[in-house]
CSV table of C-alpha atoms and ligand atoms in Angstrom, one decimal:
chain,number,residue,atom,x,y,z
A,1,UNK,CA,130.0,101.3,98.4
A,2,UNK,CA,131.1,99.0,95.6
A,3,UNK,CA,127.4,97.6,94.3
A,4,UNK,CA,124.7,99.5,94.5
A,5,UNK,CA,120.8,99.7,94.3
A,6,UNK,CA,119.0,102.1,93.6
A,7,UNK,CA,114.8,101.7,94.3
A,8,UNK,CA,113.0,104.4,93.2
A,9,UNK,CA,115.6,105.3,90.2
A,10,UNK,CA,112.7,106.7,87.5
A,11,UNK,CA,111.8,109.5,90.1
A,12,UNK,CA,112.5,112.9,90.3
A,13,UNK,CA,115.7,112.1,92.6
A,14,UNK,CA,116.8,108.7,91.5
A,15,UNK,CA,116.7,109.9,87.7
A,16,UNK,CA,120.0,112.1,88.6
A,17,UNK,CA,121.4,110.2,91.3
A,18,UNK,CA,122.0,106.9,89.4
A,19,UNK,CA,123.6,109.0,86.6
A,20,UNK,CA,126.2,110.3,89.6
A,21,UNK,CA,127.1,107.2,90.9
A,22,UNK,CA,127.4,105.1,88.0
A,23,UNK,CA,129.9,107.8,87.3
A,24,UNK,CA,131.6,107.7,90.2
A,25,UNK,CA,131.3,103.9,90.7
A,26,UNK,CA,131.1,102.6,87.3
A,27,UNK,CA,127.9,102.1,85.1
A,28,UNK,CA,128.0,97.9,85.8
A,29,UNK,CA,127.7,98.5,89.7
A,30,UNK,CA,124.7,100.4,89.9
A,31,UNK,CA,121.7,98.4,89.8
A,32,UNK,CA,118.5,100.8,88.8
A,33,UNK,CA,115.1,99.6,90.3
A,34,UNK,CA,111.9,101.3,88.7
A,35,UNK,CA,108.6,99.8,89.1
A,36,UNK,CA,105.6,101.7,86.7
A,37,UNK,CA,107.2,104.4,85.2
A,38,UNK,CA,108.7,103.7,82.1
A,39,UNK,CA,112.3,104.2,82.7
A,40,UNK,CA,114.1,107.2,81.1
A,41,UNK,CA,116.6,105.9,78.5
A,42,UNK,CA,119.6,106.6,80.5
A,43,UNK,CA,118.8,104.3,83.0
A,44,UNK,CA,118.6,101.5,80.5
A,45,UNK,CA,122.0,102.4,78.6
A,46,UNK,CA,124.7,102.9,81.5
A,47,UNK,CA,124.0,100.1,83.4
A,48,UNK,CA,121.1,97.5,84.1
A,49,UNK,CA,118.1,98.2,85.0
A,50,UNK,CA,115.2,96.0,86.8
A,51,UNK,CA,111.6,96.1,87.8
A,52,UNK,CA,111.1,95.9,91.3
A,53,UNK,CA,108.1,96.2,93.7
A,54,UNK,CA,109.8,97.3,96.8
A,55,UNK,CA,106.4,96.0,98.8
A,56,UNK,CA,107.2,92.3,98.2
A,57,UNK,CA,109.7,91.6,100.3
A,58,UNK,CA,111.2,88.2,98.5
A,59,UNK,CA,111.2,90.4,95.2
A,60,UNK,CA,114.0,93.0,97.2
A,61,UNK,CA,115.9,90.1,99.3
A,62,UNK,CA,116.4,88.0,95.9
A,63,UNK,CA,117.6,91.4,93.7
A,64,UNK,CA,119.9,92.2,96.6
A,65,UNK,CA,121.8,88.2,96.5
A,66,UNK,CA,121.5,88.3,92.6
A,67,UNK,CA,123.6,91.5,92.2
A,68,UNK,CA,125.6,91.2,95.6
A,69,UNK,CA,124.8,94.2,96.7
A,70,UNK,CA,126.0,96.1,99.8
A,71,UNK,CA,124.5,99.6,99.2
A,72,UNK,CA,120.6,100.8,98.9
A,73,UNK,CA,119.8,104.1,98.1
A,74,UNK,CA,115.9,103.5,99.1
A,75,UNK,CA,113.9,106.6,97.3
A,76,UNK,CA,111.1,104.9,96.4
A,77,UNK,CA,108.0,106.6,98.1
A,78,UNK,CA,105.1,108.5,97.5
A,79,UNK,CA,105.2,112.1,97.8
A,80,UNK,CA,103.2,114.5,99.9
A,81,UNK,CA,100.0,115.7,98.2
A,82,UNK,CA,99.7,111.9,96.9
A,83,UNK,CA,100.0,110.4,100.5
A,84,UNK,CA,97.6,112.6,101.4
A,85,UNK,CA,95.1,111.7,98.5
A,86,UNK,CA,95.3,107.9,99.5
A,87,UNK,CA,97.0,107.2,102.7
A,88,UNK,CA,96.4,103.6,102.9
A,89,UNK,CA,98.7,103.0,99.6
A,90,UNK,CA,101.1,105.5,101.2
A,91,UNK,CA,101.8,103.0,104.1
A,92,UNK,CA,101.8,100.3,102.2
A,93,UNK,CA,104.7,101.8,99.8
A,94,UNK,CA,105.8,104.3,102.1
A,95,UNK,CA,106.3,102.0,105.1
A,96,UNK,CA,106.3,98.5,104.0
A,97,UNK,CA,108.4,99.0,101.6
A,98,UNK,CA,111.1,100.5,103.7
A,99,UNK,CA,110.7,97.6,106.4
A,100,UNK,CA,111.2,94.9,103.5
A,101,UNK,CA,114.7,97.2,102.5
A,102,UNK,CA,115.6,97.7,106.3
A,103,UNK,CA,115.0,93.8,106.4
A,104,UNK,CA,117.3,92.7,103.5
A,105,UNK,CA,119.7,94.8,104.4
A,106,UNK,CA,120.2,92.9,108.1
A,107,UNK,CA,120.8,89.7,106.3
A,108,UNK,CA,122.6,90.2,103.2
A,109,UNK,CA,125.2,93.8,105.3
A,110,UNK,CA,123.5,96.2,103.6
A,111,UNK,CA,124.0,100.1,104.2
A,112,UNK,CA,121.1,102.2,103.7
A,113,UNK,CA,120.2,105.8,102.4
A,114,UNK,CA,116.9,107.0,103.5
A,115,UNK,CA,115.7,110.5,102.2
A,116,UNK,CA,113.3,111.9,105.0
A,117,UNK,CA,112.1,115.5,104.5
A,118,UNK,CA,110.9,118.4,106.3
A,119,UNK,CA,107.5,116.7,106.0
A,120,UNK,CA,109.3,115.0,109.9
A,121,UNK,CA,108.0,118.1,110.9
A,122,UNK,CA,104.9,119.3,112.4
A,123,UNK,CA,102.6,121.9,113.3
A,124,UNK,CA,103.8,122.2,117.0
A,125,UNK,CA,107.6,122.1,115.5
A,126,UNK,CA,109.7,125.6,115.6
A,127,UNK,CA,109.0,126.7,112.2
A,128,UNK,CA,112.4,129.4,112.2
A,129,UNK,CA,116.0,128.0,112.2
A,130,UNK,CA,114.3,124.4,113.2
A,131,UNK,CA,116.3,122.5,115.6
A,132,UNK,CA,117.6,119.4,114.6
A,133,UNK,CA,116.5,117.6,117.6
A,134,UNK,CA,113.2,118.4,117.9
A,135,UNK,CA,109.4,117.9,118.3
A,136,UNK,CA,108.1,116.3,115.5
A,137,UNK,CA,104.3,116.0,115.2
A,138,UNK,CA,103.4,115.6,111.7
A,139,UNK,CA,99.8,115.5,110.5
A,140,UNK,CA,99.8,114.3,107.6
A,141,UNK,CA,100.1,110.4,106.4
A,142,UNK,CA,103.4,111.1,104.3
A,143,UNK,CA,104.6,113.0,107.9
A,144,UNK,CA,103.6,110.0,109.9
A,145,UNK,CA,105.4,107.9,107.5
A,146,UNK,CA,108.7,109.8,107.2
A,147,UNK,CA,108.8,110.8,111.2
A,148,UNK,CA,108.0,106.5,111.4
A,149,UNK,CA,111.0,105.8,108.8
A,150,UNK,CA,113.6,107.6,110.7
A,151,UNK,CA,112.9,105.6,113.9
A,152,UNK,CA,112.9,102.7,111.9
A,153,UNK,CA,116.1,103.0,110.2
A,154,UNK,CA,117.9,104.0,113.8
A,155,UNK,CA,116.6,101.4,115.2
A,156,UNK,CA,118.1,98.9,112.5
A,157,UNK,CA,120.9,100.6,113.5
A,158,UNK,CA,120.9,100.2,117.2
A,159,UNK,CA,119.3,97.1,117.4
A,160,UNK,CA,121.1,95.0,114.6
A,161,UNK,CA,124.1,97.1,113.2
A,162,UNK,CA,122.6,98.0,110.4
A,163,UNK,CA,124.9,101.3,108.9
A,164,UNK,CA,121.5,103.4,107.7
A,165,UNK,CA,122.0,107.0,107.1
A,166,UNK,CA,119.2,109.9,105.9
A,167,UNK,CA,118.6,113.8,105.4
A,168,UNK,CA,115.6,115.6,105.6
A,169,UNK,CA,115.3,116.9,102.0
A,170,UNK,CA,113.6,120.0,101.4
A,171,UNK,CA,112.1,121.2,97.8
A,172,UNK,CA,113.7,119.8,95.2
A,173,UNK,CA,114.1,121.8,92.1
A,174,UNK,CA,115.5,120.3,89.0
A,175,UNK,CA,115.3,120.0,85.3
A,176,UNK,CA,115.4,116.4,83.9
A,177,UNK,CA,112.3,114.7,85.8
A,178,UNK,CA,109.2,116.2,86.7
A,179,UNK,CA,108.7,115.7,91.0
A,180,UNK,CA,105.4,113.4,91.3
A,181,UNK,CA,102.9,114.8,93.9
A,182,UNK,CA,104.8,117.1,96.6
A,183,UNK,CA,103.6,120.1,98.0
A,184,UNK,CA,106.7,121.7,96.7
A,185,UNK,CA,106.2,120.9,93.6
A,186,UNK,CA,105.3,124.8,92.4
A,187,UNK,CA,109.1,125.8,92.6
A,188,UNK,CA,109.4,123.3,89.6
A,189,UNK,CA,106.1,123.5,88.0
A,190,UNK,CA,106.8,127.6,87.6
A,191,UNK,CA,110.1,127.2,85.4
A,192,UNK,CA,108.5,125.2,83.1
A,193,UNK,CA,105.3,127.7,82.7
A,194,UNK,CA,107.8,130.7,82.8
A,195,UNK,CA,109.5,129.2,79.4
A,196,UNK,CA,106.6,128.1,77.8
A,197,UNK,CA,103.9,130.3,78.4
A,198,UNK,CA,105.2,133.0,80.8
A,199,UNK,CA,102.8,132.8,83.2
A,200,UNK,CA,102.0,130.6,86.2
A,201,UNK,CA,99.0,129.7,88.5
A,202,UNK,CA,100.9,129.1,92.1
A,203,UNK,CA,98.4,127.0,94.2
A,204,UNK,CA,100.5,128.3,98.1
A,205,UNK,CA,100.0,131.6,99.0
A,206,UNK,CA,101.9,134.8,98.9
A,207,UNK,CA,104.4,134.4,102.1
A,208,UNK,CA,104.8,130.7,102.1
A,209,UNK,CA,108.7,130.2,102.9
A,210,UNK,CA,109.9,126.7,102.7
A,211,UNK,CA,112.9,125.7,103.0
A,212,UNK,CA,114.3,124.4,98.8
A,213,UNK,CA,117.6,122.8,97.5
A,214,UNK,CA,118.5,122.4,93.2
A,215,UNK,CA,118.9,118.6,92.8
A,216,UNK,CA,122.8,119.0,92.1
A,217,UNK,CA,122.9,119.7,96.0
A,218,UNK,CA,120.5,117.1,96.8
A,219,UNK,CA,123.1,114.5,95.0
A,220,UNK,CA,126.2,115.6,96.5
A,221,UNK,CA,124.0,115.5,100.0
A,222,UNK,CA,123.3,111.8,99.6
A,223,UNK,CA,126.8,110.7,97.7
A,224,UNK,CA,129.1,112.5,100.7
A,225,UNK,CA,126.4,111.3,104.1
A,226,UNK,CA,127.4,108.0,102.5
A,227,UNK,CA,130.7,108.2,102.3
A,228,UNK,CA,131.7,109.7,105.2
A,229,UNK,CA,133.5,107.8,107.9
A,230,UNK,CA,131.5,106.4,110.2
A,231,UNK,CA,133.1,107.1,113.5
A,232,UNK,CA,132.2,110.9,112.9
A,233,UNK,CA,128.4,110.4,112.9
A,234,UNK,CA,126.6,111.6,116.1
A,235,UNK,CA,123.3,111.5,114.0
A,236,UNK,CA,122.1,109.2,111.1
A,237,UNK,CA,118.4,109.5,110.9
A,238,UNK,CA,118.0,111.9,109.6
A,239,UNK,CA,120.1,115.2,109.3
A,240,UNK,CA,118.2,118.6,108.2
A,241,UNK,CA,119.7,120.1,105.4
A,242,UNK,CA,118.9,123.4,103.3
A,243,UNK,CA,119.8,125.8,100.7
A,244,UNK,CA,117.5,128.2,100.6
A,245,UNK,CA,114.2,129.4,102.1
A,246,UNK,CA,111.5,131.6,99.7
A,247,UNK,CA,108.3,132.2,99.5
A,248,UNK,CA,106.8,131.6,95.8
A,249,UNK,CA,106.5,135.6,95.2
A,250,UNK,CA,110.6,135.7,96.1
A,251,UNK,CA,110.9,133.1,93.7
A,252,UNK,CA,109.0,134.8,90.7
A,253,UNK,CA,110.5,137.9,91.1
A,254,UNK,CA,113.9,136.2,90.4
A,255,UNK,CA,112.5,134.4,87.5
A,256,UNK,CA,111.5,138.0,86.2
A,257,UNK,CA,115.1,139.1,86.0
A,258,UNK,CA,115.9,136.4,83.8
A,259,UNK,CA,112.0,136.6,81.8
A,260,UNK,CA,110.5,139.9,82.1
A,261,UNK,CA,107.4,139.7,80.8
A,262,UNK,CA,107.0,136.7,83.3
A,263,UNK,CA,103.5,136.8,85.0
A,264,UNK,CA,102.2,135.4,88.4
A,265,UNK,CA,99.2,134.0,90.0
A,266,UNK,CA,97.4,132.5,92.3
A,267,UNK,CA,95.0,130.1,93.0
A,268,UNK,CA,95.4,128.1,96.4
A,269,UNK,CA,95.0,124.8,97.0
A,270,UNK,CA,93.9,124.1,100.6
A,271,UNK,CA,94.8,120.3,101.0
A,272,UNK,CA,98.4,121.8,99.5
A,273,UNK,CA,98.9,124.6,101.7
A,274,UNK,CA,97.4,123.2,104.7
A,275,UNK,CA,100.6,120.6,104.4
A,276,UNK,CA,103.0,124.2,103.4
A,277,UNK,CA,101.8,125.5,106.7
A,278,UNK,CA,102.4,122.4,108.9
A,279,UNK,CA,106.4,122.3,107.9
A,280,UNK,CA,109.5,124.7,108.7
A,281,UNK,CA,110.2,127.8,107.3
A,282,UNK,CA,113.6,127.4,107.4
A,283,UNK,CA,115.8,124.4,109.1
A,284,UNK,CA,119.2,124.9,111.1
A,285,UNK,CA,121.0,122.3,109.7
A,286,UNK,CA,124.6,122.9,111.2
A,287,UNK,CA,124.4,119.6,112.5
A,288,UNK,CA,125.1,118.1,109.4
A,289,UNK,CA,127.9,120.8,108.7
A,290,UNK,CA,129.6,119.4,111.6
A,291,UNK,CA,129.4,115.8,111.3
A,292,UNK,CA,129.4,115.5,108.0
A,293,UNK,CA,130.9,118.6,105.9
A,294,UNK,CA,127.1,119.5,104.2
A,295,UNK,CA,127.7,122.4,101.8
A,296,UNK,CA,125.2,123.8,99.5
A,297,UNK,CA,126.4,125.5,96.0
A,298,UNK,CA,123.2,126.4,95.0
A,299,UNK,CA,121.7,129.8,95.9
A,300,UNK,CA,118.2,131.2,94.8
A,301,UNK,CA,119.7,133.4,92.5
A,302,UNK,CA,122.8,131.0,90.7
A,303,UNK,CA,119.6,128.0,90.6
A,304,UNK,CA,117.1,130.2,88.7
A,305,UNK,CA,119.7,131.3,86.4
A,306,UNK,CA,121.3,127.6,86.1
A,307,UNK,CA,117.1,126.2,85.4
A,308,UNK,CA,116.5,128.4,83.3
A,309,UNK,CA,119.9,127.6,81.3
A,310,UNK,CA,119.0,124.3,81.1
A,311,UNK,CA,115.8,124.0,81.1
A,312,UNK,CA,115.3,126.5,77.8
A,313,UNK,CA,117.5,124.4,76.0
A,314,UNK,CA,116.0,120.9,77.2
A,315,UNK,CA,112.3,122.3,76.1
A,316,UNK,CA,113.8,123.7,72.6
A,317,UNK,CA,115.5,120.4,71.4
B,1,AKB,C1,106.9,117.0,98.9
B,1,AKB,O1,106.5,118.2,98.6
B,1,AKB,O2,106.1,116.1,99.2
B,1,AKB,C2,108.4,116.7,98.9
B,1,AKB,C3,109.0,116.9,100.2
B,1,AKB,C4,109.3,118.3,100.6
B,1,AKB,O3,109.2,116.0,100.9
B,1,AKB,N1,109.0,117.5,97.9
């Protein structure tokens, strides 16, 4: 990896990624790609930053000659609850966009991240210690679209040598951007509610595990899958990866050791927990242990206490 793109980079993933590889690559080879959002400052400062609508595929072929690059990190999607809301536009951004990536990178040698997620997984999928070889039914549009991303991007691979690589994120919980849309969103939405108002509304029910990572983890994921020598991948797309598995009463009752008085409750959502219920409980992901050296840092107990670290001070200044 020696230039890089990043699409997606105002989200809740590509807002800390782009940070870690400018540092690890140098601020001038890290191309961030935002489209809507108004970028965080960051992005602007260490590096360049560009508009660009992944959809339009001239748009991504003519930023990929301008800057020479020969690495996308491709996180620009829509999120779960979102796709669900207006599936068409999920397609369209979810899948097109992805195709017009997938695309550029066969003619200008491009290597591709793709972050697939335990949305792959359906109702008729082992929901305990889920296989990563498996059956993957999804019924939902942002499913559909992952399950159909990871068959694209192998088939780039197989068919024209194109070097894509991808996990299947869980939750991701972290503290400088706000996740836009996912069904997982609560395990975010909670710390912020804890430290400002000690009390939160959970909209999945009591005994909802899903399988959750702290974004530091989710970084190192993408950053090592990456660099790892090729010749030792069995898999590319896409390897399960975890941290942790709770249900959102698990999580509150390790907030409450950090904030006491910290209250919660609920009030489901059914389009939101109808997704919870289609996806593991909790994925095997020793696959990617094997191949690749995944390692999470992050348990439930040193996240919370590291969130609400930094969080309290991000809220107070
Ligand atoms: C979502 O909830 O949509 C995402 C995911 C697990 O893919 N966080």
């Amino acid at each position: 990896m020696k230039r890089i793109l990043v699409t997606g980079a105002t989200g809740q993933i590509g807002s800390e990624l782009v940070p870690a590889l400018r540092k690890r690559y140098g601020g001038d080879n890290v191309i961030a790609a935002g489209h809507k959002k108004a970028p965080q400052q960051s992005l602007i400062k260490e590096g360049t930053y560009i508009t660009l609508d992944v959809t339009n595929p001239d748009s991504v072929n003519t930023v990929a000659q301008q800057y020479q690059i020969d690495t996308i990190f491709h996180l620009a999607a829509l999120l779960s609850a979102v796709s669900e809301k207006n599936p068409q536009l999920a397609w369209k951004v979810n899948m097109d966009g992805l195709f017009n990536i997938l695309e550029t990178s066969r003619e200008n040698g491009c290597a591709v991240f793709f972050p697939s997620s335990i949305g792959a997984f359906g109702p008729n999928t082992p929901r305990d210690d889920t296989p990563q070889d498996t059956l993957q039914r999804p019924n939902t549009m942002y499913g559909v679209c992952k399950v159909s991303s990871e068959l694209l991007c192998n088939y780039y691979y197989t068919r024209f040598g194109v070097d894509t690589r991808g996990v299947r994120y869980p939750g991701l919980i972290s503290y400088e951007t706000l996740p836009g849309g996912g069904t997982t969103d609560y395990a975010v939405e909670i710390f912020y509610q804890a430290i400002l108002e000690k009390s939160y509304t959970c909209f999945l029910k009591q005994g909802t595990y899903l399988d959750m990572m702290y974004m530091p983890d989710a970084i190192h994921a993408a950053i090592k899958l990456m660099e790892t020598d090729a010749s030792r991948l069995k898999h590319r797309n896409a390897f399960n990866i975890t941290a942790m598995s709770f249900a959102p009463e698990e999580l509150a009752i390790s907030i409450k050791k950090l904030i006491p008085d910290f209250e919660m409750n609920y009030a489901i959502d059914p389009v939101r927990q109808a997704i919870a219920d289609s996806w593991p409980r909790h994925m095997d992901d020793r696959v990617a242990k094997e191949e690749w050296g995944w390692e999470p840092q992050f348990n439930l107990e040193k996240m919370t206490t590291d969130m609400i670290e930094r969080l309290t001070k991000k809220l107070a200044s």
